């Protein structure tokens, strides 16, 4: 879900194919049968985690 927002925000995104091109991306895990939101997460950009093990 793209929530319309054009203000200043470090994790605002641009999607050229959407009618509302600027906004905050919210990912939701929902139960469509009961119409209940199970989990929500605001997309804050890509995360890169590098774990190195030295043997």
N, CA, C and O atoms as a Tripos MOL2 file, in Angstrom:
@<TRIPOS>MOLECULE
protein
  220   219    55     0     0
PROTEIN
NO_CHARGES

@<TRIPOS>ATOM
      1 N           0.8390   -1.1560    0.0000 N.3       1 UNK1
      2 CA          0.0000    0.0000    0.0000 C.3       1 UNK1
      3 C           0.8970    1.2350    0.0000 C.2       1 UNK1
      4 O           1.8460    1.3240    0.7800 O.2       1 UNK1
      5 N           0.5950    2.1690   -0.8650 N.am      2 UNK2
      6 CA          1.3560    3.4070   -0.9440 C.3       2 UNK2
      7 C           0.5090    4.5170   -0.3410 C.2       2 UNK2
      8 O          -0.5220    4.8930   -0.8980 O.2       2 UNK2
      9 N           0.9460    5.0360    0.7910 N.am      3 UNK3
     10 CA          0.2450    6.1270    1.4490 C.3       3 UNK3
     11 C           0.7560    7.4410    0.8740 C.2       3 UNK3
     12 O           1.9550    7.7140    0.9230 O.2       3 UNK3
     13 N          -0.1370    8.2520    0.3320 N.am      4 UNK4
     14 CA          0.2210    9.4980   -0.3260 C.3       4 UNK4
     15 C           0.8980   10.4570    0.6460 C.2       4 UNK4
     16 O           0.3570   10.7620    1.7090 O.2       4 UNK4
     17 N           2.0980   10.9370    0.2690 N.am      5 UNK5
     18 CA          2.8590   11.8620    1.1100 C.3       5 UNK5
     19 C           3.8890   12.5620    0.2400 C.2       5 UNK5
     20 O           4.6630   11.9050   -0.4550 O.2       5 UNK5
     21 N           3.9050   13.9010    0.2720 N.am      6 UNK6
     22 CA          4.8660   14.6570   -0.5270 C.3       6 UNK6
     23 C           5.7750   15.5250    0.3330 C.2       6 UNK6
     24 O           6.5170   16.3480   -0.2040 O.2       6 UNK6
     25 N           5.7360   15.3650    1.6450 N.am      7 UNK7
     26 CA          6.5730   16.1680    2.5340 C.3       7 UNK7
     27 C           7.9980   15.6450    2.6060 C.2       7 UNK7
     28 O           8.4110   14.8080    1.8030 O.2       7 UNK7
     29 N           8.7360   16.1480    3.5760 N.am      8 UNK8
     30 CA         10.1190   15.6980    3.7830 C.3       8 UNK8
     31 C          10.1430   14.4680    4.6680 C.2       8 UNK8
     32 O           9.5900   14.4600    5.7670 O.2       8 UNK8
     33 N          10.7870   13.4430    4.1730 N.am      9 UNK9
     34 CA         10.8880   12.1830    4.8940 C.3       9 UNK9
     35 C          12.0460   11.4000    4.2800 C.2       9 UNK9
     36 O          12.1230   11.3000    3.0560 O.2       9 UNK9
     37 N          12.9460   10.8430    5.0850 N.am     10 UNK10
     38 CA         14.1000   10.1470    4.5100 C.3      10 UNK10
     39 C          13.7430    8.8450    3.7880 C.2      10 UNK10
     40 O          14.5350    8.3690    2.9750 O.2      10 UNK10
     41 N          12.5860    8.2640    4.0590 N.am     11 UNK11
     42 CA         12.2350    7.0050    3.4110 C.3      11 UNK11
     43 C          11.0220    7.1380    2.4910 C.2      11 UNK11
     44 O          10.3010    6.1660    2.2680 O.2      11 UNK11
     45 N          10.7980    8.3350    1.9600 N.am     12 UNK12
     46 CA          9.7430    8.5550    0.9720 C.3      12 UNK12
     47 C          10.1780    7.9060   -0.3370 C.2      12 UNK12
     48 O          11.3550    7.9620   -0.6930 O.2      12 UNK12
     49 N           9.2410    7.2920   -1.0540 N.am     13 UNK13
     50 CA          9.5990    6.6060   -2.2920 C.3      13 UNK13
     51 C           8.8550    7.2240   -3.4730 C.2      13 UNK13
     52 O           7.8600    7.9270   -3.2940 O.2      13 UNK13
     53 N           9.3400    6.9570   -4.6670 N.am     14 UNK14
     54 CA          8.7470    7.4120   -5.9180 C.3      14 UNK14
     55 C           8.4500    6.1960   -6.7740 C.2      14 UNK14
     56 O           9.3430    5.3950   -7.0500 O.2      14 UNK14
     57 N           7.1990    6.0530   -7.1970 N.am     15 UNK15
     58 CA          6.7960    4.9580   -8.0760 C.3      15 UNK15
     59 C           6.1400    5.5790   -9.3070 C.2      15 UNK15
     60 O           5.0270    6.0980   -9.2250 O.2      15 UNK15
     61 N           6.8230    5.5270  -10.4350 N.am     16 UNK16
     62 CA          6.3560    6.2260  -11.6330 C.3      16 UNK16
     63 C           5.0820    5.6320  -12.2160 C.2      16 UNK16
     64 O           4.3650    6.3310  -12.9310 O.2      16 UNK16
     65 N           4.7760    4.3770  -11.9400 N.am     17 UNK17
     66 CA          3.6030    3.7240  -12.5180 C.3      17 UNK17
     67 C           2.3190    3.9550  -11.7180 C.2      17 UNK17
     68 O           1.2310    3.6770  -12.2210 O.2      17 UNK17
     69 N           2.4190    4.4490  -10.5020 N.am     18 UNK18
     70 CA          1.2470    4.6740   -9.6560 C.3      18 UNK18
     71 C           0.6370    6.0390   -9.9310 C.2      18 UNK18
     72 O           1.3270    6.9480  -10.3930 O.2      18 UNK18
     73 N          -0.6480    6.1900   -9.6490 N.am     19 UNK19
     74 CA         -1.2920    7.4850   -9.8080 C.3      19 UNK19
     75 C          -0.8100    8.4620   -8.7270 C.2      19 UNK19
     76 O          -0.5990    9.6410   -9.0100 O.2      19 UNK19
     77 N          -0.6350    7.9800   -7.4980 N.am     20 UNK20
     78 CA         -0.0010    8.7600   -6.4350 C.3      20 UNK20
     79 C           1.4800    8.3880   -6.4740 C.2      20 UNK20
     80 O           1.8700    7.3510   -5.9370 O.2      20 UNK20
     81 N           2.2980    9.2130   -7.0980 N.am     21 UNK21
     82 CA          3.6810    8.8410   -7.3890 C.3      21 UNK21
     83 C           4.6170    8.9050   -6.1850 C.2      21 UNK21
     84 O           5.5830    8.1440   -6.1310 O.2      21 UNK21
     85 N           4.3650    9.7730   -5.2320 N.am     22 UNK22
     86 CA          5.2130    9.9090   -4.0500 C.3      22 UNK22
     87 C           4.4510    9.4410   -2.8240 C.2      22 UNK22
     88 O           3.2430    9.6500   -2.7170 O.2      22 UNK22
     89 N           5.1510    8.8170   -1.9130 N.am     23 UNK23
     90 CA          4.4870    8.3920   -0.6880 C.3      23 UNK23
     91 C           5.3620    7.5160    0.1770 C.2      23 UNK23
     92 O           6.5580    7.3570   -0.0670 O.2      23 UNK23
     93 N           4.7430    6.9540    1.1880 N.am     24 UNK24
     94 CA          5.3960    6.0430    2.1240 C.3      24 UNK24
     95 C           4.8070    4.6630    1.8760 C.2      24 UNK24
     96 O           3.5890    4.4880    1.8930 O.2      24 UNK24
     97 N           5.6740    3.6900    1.6460 N.am     25 UNK25
     98 CA          5.2450    2.3290    1.3510 C.3      25 UNK25
     99 C           5.0210    1.5780    2.6550 C.2      25 UNK25
    100 O           5.9090    1.4970    3.5030 O.2      25 UNK25
    101 N           3.8230    1.0330    2.7980 N.am     26 UNK26
    102 CA          3.4660    0.2570    3.9890 C.3      26 UNK26
    103 C           3.1130   -1.1500    3.5300 C.2      26 UNK26
    104 O           2.2300   -1.3400    2.6930 O.2      26 UNK26
    105 N           3.8030   -2.1150    4.0770 N.am     27 UNK27
    106 CA          3.5210   -3.5210    3.7550 C.3      27 UNK27
    107 C           2.6660   -4.0970    4.8680 C.2      27 UNK27
    108 O           2.9550   -3.9170    6.0510 O.2      27 UNK27
    109 N           1.5910   -4.8040    4.4650 N.am     28 UNK28
    110 CA          0.6700   -5.3570    5.4520 C.3      28 UNK28
    111 C           0.4420   -6.8370    5.1960 C.2      28 UNK28
    112 O           0.3170   -7.2720    4.0510 O.2      28 UNK28
    113 N           0.3900   -7.5970    6.2700 N.am     29 UNK29
    114 CA         -0.0020   -9.0020    6.2300 C.3      29 UNK29
    115 C          -1.4180   -9.0510    6.7840 C.2      29 UNK29
    116 O          -1.6460   -8.7380    7.9520 O.2      29 UNK29
    117 N          -2.3730   -9.4470    5.9370 N.am     30 UNK30
    118 CA         -3.7760   -9.4000    6.3410 C.3      30 UNK30
    119 C          -4.4520  -10.7480    6.1800 C.2      30 UNK30
    120 O          -4.0080  -11.6040    5.4150 O.2      30 UNK30
    121 N          -5.5280  -10.9120    6.9130 N.am     31 UNK31
    122 CA         -6.4130  -12.0570    6.7730 C.3      31 UNK31
    123 C          -7.6290  -11.5680    5.9920 C.2      31 UNK31
    124 O          -8.4700  -10.8520    6.5340 O.2      31 UNK31
    125 N          -7.7240  -11.9540    4.7160 N.am     32 UNK32
    126 CA         -8.7790  -11.4220    3.8610 C.3      32 UNK32
    127 C         -10.1570  -11.9730    4.2210 C.2      32 UNK32
    128 O         -11.1680  -11.3190    3.9650 O.2      32 UNK32
    129 N         -10.2050  -13.1380    4.7960 N.am     33 UNK33
    130 CA        -11.4930  -13.7230    5.1560 C.3      33 UNK33
    131 C         -12.1260  -12.9820    6.3340 C.2      33 UNK33
    132 O         -13.3290  -12.7160    6.3320 O.2      33 UNK33
    133 N         -11.3110  -12.6490    7.3390 N.am     34 UNK34
    134 CA        -11.8190  -11.9590    8.5260 C.3      34 UNK34
    135 C         -11.6130  -10.4480    8.4860 C.2      34 UNK34
    136 O         -12.0630   -9.7320    9.3810 O.2      34 UNK34
    137 N         -10.9140   -9.9500    7.4190 N.am     35 UNK35
    138 CA        -10.6080   -8.5250    7.2550 C.3      35 UNK35
    139 C          -9.8780   -7.9740    8.4780 C.2      35 UNK35
    140 O         -10.3020   -7.0000    9.1000 O.2      35 UNK35
    141 N          -8.7700   -8.6310    8.7980 N.am     36 UNK36
    142 CA         -7.9820   -8.3000    9.9860 C.3      36 UNK36
    143 C          -6.5220   -8.1210    9.5890 C.2      36 UNK36
    144 O          -5.9800   -8.9200    8.8250 O.2      36 UNK36
    145 N          -5.8850   -7.0690   10.1080 N.am     37 UNK37
    146 CA         -4.4620   -6.8300    9.8430 C.3      37 UNK37
    147 C          -3.6460   -7.6010   10.8770 C.2      37 UNK37
    148 O          -3.8110   -7.4020   12.0810 O.2      37 UNK37
    149 N          -2.7700   -8.4750   10.4050 N.am     38 UNK38
    150 CA         -1.9450   -9.2890   11.2930 C.3      38 UNK38
    151 C          -0.6190   -8.6180   11.6120 C.2      38 UNK38
    152 O          -0.1270   -8.7070   12.7370 O.2      38 UNK38
    153 N          -0.0310   -7.9360   10.6080 N.am     39 UNK39
    154 CA          1.2700   -7.2940   10.8030 C.3      39 UNK39
    155 C           1.4190   -6.1640    9.7960 C.2      39 UNK39
    156 O           0.9640   -6.2700    8.6580 O.2      39 UNK39
    157 N           2.0640   -5.0740   10.2260 N.am     40 UNK40
    158 CA          2.3430   -3.9450    9.3410 C.3      40 UNK40
    159 C           3.8030   -3.5580    9.4690 C.2      40 UNK40
    160 O           4.3860   -3.6440   10.5500 O.2      40 UNK40
    161 N           4.3940   -3.1280    8.3500 N.am     41 UNK41
    162 CA          5.7930   -2.7130    8.3440 C.3      41 UNK41
    163 C           5.9440   -1.5440    7.3760 C.2      41 UNK41
    164 O           5.5020   -1.6180    6.2290 O.2      41 UNK41
    165 N           6.5670   -0.4720    7.8390 N.am     42 UNK42
    166 CA          6.8610    0.6650    6.9800 C.3      42 UNK42
    167 C           8.1910    0.4010    6.3020 C.2      42 UNK42
    168 O           9.1880    0.1220    6.9690 O.2      42 UNK42
    169 N           8.2130    0.4890    4.9670 N.am     43 UNK43
    170 CA          9.4340    0.2470    4.2080 C.3      43 UNK43
    171 C          10.3640    1.4390    4.3730 C.2      43 UNK43
    172 O          10.0110    2.5610    4.0120 O.2      43 UNK43
    173 N          11.5510    1.1980    4.9170 N.am     44 UNK44
    174 CA         12.5230    2.2670    5.1960 C.3      44 UNK44
    175 C          13.7530    2.1760    4.2950 C.2      44 UNK44
    176 O          14.8050    2.7060    4.6520 O.2      44 UNK44
    177 N          13.6530    1.5400    3.1730 N.am     45 UNK45
    178 CA         14.7900    1.4000    2.2620 C.3      45 UNK45
    179 C          15.3740    0.0050    2.3480 C.2      45 UNK45
    180 O          15.0090   -0.7890    3.2150 O.2      45 UNK45
    181 N          16.2800   -0.2770    1.4400 N.am     46 UNK46
    182 CA         16.8940   -1.6030    1.4300 C.3      46 UNK46
    183 C          17.8840   -1.7300    2.5730 C.2      46 UNK46
    184 O          18.5590   -0.7700    2.9430 O.2      46 UNK46
    185 N          17.9560   -2.9140    3.1160 N.am     47 UNK47
    186 CA         18.8670   -3.1940    4.2230 C.3      47 UNK47
    187 C          19.9270   -4.1750    3.7390 C.2      47 UNK47
    188 O          19.6050   -5.2030    3.1430 O.2      47 UNK47
    189 N          21.1570   -3.8620    3.9890 N.am     48 UNK48
    190 CA         22.2540   -4.7370    3.6220 C.3      48 UNK48
    191 C          22.9370   -5.1950    4.9040 C.2      48 UNK48
    192 O          23.4930   -4.3920    5.6540 O.2      48 UNK48
    193 N          22.8830   -6.4840    5.1350 N.am     49 UNK49
    194 CA         23.5190   -7.0500    6.3150 C.3      49 UNK49
    195 C          24.6460   -7.9560    5.8480 C.2      49 UNK49
    196 O          24.4120   -8.9100    5.1060 O.2      49 UNK49
    197 N          25.8550   -7.6660    6.2760 N.am     50 UNK50
    198 CA         27.0090   -8.4680    5.9090 C.3      50 UNK50
    199 C          27.5550   -9.1110    7.1720 C.2      50 UNK50
    200 O          27.9930   -8.4270    8.0980 O.2      50 UNK50
    201 N          27.5200  -10.4200    7.1940 N.am     51 UNK51
    202 CA         28.0390  -11.1790    8.3270 C.3      51 UNK51
    203 C          29.2380  -11.9670    7.8430 C.2      51 UNK51
    204 O          29.1440  -12.7530    6.8990 O.2      51 UNK51
    205 N          30.3480  -11.7510    8.4900 N.am     52 UNK52
    206 CA         31.5550  -12.4850    8.0880 C.3      52 UNK52
    207 C          32.0710  -13.2710    9.2930 C.2      52 UNK52
    208 O          32.1460  -12.7580   10.4090 O.2      52 UNK52
    209 N          32.4180  -14.5100    9.0380 N.am     53 UNK53
    210 CA         33.0010  -15.3730   10.0580 C.3      53 UNK53
    211 C          34.4310  -15.6830    9.6590 C.2      53 UNK53
    212 O          34.6990  -16.1620    8.5580 O.2      53 UNK53
    213 N          35.3130  -15.4080   10.5490 N.am     54 UNK54
    214 CA         36.7270  -15.7450   10.3170 C.3      54 UNK54
    215 C          37.0120  -17.0290   11.0600 C.2      54 UNK54
    216 O          36.9370  -17.0670   12.2880 O.2      54 UNK54
    217 N          37.3380  -18.0790   10.3320 N.am     55 UNK55
    218 CA         37.5870  -19.3930   10.9500 C.3      55 UNK55
    219 C          38.9740  -19.4830   11.5320 C.2      55 UNK55
    220 O          39.3450  -20.5170   12.0870 O.2      55 UNK55
@<TRIPOS>BOND
     1     1     2 1
     2     2     3 1
     3     3     4 2
     4     3     5 am
     5     5     6 1
     6     6     7 1
     7     7     8 2
     8     7     9 am
     9     9    10 1
    10    10    11 1
    11    11    12 2
    12    11    13 am
    13    13    14 1
    14    14    15 1
    15    15    16 2
    16    15    17 am
    17    17    18 1
    18    18    19 1
    19    19    20 2
    20    19    21 am
    21    21    22 1
    22    22    23 1
    23    23    24 2
    24    23    25 am
    25    25    26 1
    26    26    27 1
    27    27    28 2
    28    27    29 am
    29    29    30 1
    30    30    31 1
    31    31    32 2
    32    31    33 am
    33    33    34 1
    34    34    35 1
    35    35    36 2
    36    35    37 am
    37    37    38 1
    38    38    39 1
    39    39    40 2
    40    39    41 am
    41    41    42 1
    42    42    43 1
    43    43    44 2
    44    43    45 am
    45    45    46 1
    46    46    47 1
    47    47    48 2
    48    47    49 am
    49    49    50 1
    50    50    51 1
    51    51    52 2
    52    51    53 am
    53    53    54 1
    54    54    55 1
    55    55    56 2
    56    55    57 am
    57    57    58 1
    58    58    59 1
    59    59    60 2
    60    59    61 am
    61    61    62 1
    62    62    63 1
    63    63    64 2
    64    63    65 am
    65    65    66 1
    66    66    67 1
    67    67    68 2
    68    67    69 am
    69    69    70 1
    70    70    71 1
    71    71    72 2
    72    71    73 am
    73    73    74 1
    74    74    75 1
    75    75    76 2
    76    75    77 am
    77    77    78 1
    78    78    79 1
    79    79    80 2
    80    79    81 am
    81    81    82 1
    82    82    83 1
    83    83    84 2
    84    83    85 am
    85    85    86 1
    86    86    87 1
    87    87    88 2
    88    87    89 am
    89    89    90 1
    90    90    91 1
    91    91    92 2
    92    91    93 am
    93    93    94 1
    94    94    95 1
    95    95    96 2
    96    95    97 am
    97    97    98 1
    98    98    99 1
    99    99   100 2
   100    99   101 am
   101   101   102 1
   102   102   103 1
   103   103   104 2
   104   103   105 am
   105   105   106 1
   106   106   107 1
   107   107   108 2
   108   107   109 am
   109   109   110 1
   110   110   111 1
   111   111   112 2
   112   111   113 am
   113   113   114 1
   114   114   115 1
   115   115   116 2
   116   115   117 am
   117   117   118 1
   118   118   119 1
   119   119   120 2
   120   119   121 am
   121   121   122 1
   122   122   123 1
   123   123   124 2
   124   123   125 am
   125   125   126 1
   126   126   127 1
   127   127   128 2
   128   127   129 am
   129   129   130 1
   130   130   131 1
   131   131   132 2
   132   131   133 am
   133   133   134 1
   134   134   135 1
   135   135   136 2
   136   135   137 am
   137   137   138 1
   138   138   139 1
   139   139   140 2
   140   139   141 am
   141   141   142 1
   142   142   143 1
   143   143   144 2
   144   143   145 am
   145   145   146 1
   146   146   147 1
   147   147   148 2
   148   147   149 am
   149   149   150 1
   150   150   151 1
   151   151   152 2
   152   151   153 am
   153   153   154 1
   154   154   155 1
   155   155   156 2
   156   155   157 am
   157   157   158 1
   158   158   159 1
   159   159   160 2
   160   159   161 am
   161   161   162 1
   162   162   163 1
   163   163   164 2
   164   163   165 am
   165   165   166 1
   166   166   167 1
   167   167   168 2
   168   167   169 am
   169   169   170 1
   170   170   171 1
   171   171   172 2
   172   171   173 am
   173   173   174 1
   174   174   175 1
   175   175   176 2
   176   175   177 am
   177   177   178 1
   178   178   179 1
   179   179   180 2
   180   179   181 am
   181   181   182 1
   182   182   183 1
   183   183   184 2
   184   183   185 am
   185   185   186 1
   186   186   187 1
   187   187   188 2
   188   187   189 am
   189   189   190 1
   190   190   191 1
   191   191   192 2
   192   191   193 am
   193   193   194 1
   194   194   195 1
   195   195   196 2
   196   195   197 am
   197   197   198 1
   198   198   199 1
   199   199   200 2
   200   199   201 am
   201   201   202 1
   202   202   203 1
   203   203   204 2
   204   203   205 am
   205   205   206 1
   206   206   207 1
   207   207   208 2
   208   207   209 am
   209   209   210 1
   210   210   211 1
   211   211   212 2
   212   211   213 am
   213   213   214 1
   214   214   215 1
   215   215   216 2
   216   215   217 am
   217   217   218 1
   218   218   219 1
   219   219   220 2
@<TRIPOS>SUBSTRUCTURE
     1 UNK1         2 RESIDUE 1 A UNK
     2 UNK2         6 RESIDUE 1 A UNK
     3 UNK3        10 RESIDUE 1 A UNK
     4 UNK4        14 RESIDUE 1 A UNK
     5 UNK5        18 RESIDUE 1 A UNK
     6 UNK6        22 RESIDUE 1 A UNK
     7 UNK7        26 RESIDUE 1 A UNK
     8 UNK8        30 RESIDUE 1 A UNK
     9 UNK9        34 RESIDUE 1 A UNK
    10 UNK10       38 RESIDUE 1 A UNK
    11 UNK11       42 RESIDUE 1 A UNK
    12 UNK12       46 RESIDUE 1 A UNK
    13 UNK13       50 RESIDUE 1 A UNK
    14 UNK14       54 RESIDUE 1 A UNK
    15 UNK15       58 RESIDUE 1 A UNK
    16 UNK16       62 RESIDUE 1 A UNK
    17 UNK17       66 RESIDUE 1 A UNK
    18 UNK18       70 RESIDUE 1 A UNK
    19 UNK19       74 RESIDUE 1 A UNK
    20 UNK20       78 RESIDUE 1 A UNK
    21 UNK21       82 RESIDUE 1 A UNK
    22 UNK22       86 RESIDUE 1 A UNK
    23 UNK23       90 RESIDUE 1 A UNK
    24 UNK24       94 RESIDUE 1 A UNK
    25 UNK25       98 RESIDUE 1 A UNK
    26 UNK26      102 RESIDUE 1 A UNK
    27 UNK27      106 RESIDUE 1 A UNK
    28 UNK28      110 RESIDUE 1 A UNK
    29 UNK29      114 RESIDUE 1 A UNK
    30 UNK30      118 RESIDUE 1 A UNK
    31 UNK31      122 RESIDUE 1 A UNK
    32 UNK32      126 RESIDUE 1 A UNK
    33 UNK33      130 RESIDUE 1 A UNK
    34 UNK34      134 RESIDUE 1 A UNK
    35 UNK35      138 RESIDUE 1 A UNK
    36 UNK36      142 RESIDUE 1 A UNK
    37 UNK37      146 RESIDUE 1 A UNK
    38 UNK38      150 RESIDUE 1 A UNK
    39 UNK39      154 RESIDUE 1 A UNK
    40 UNK40      158 RESIDUE 1 A UNK
    41 UNK41      162 RESIDUE 1 A UNK
    42 UNK42      166 RESIDUE 1 A UNK
    43 UNK43      170 RESIDUE 1 A UNK
    44 UNK44      174 RESIDUE 1 A UNK
    45 UNK45      178 RESIDUE 1 A UNK
    46 UNK46      182 RESIDUE 1 A UNK
    47 UNK47      186 RESIDUE 1 A UNK
    48 UNK48      190 RESIDUE 1 A UNK
    49 UNK49      194 RESIDUE 1 A UNK
    50 UNK50      198 RESIDUE 1 A UNK
    51 UNK51      202 RESIDUE 1 A UNK
    52 UNK52      206 RESIDUE 1 A UNK
    53 UNK53      210 RESIDUE 1 A UNK
    54 UNK54      214 RESIDUE 1 A UNK
    55 UNK55      218 RESIDUE 1 A UNK
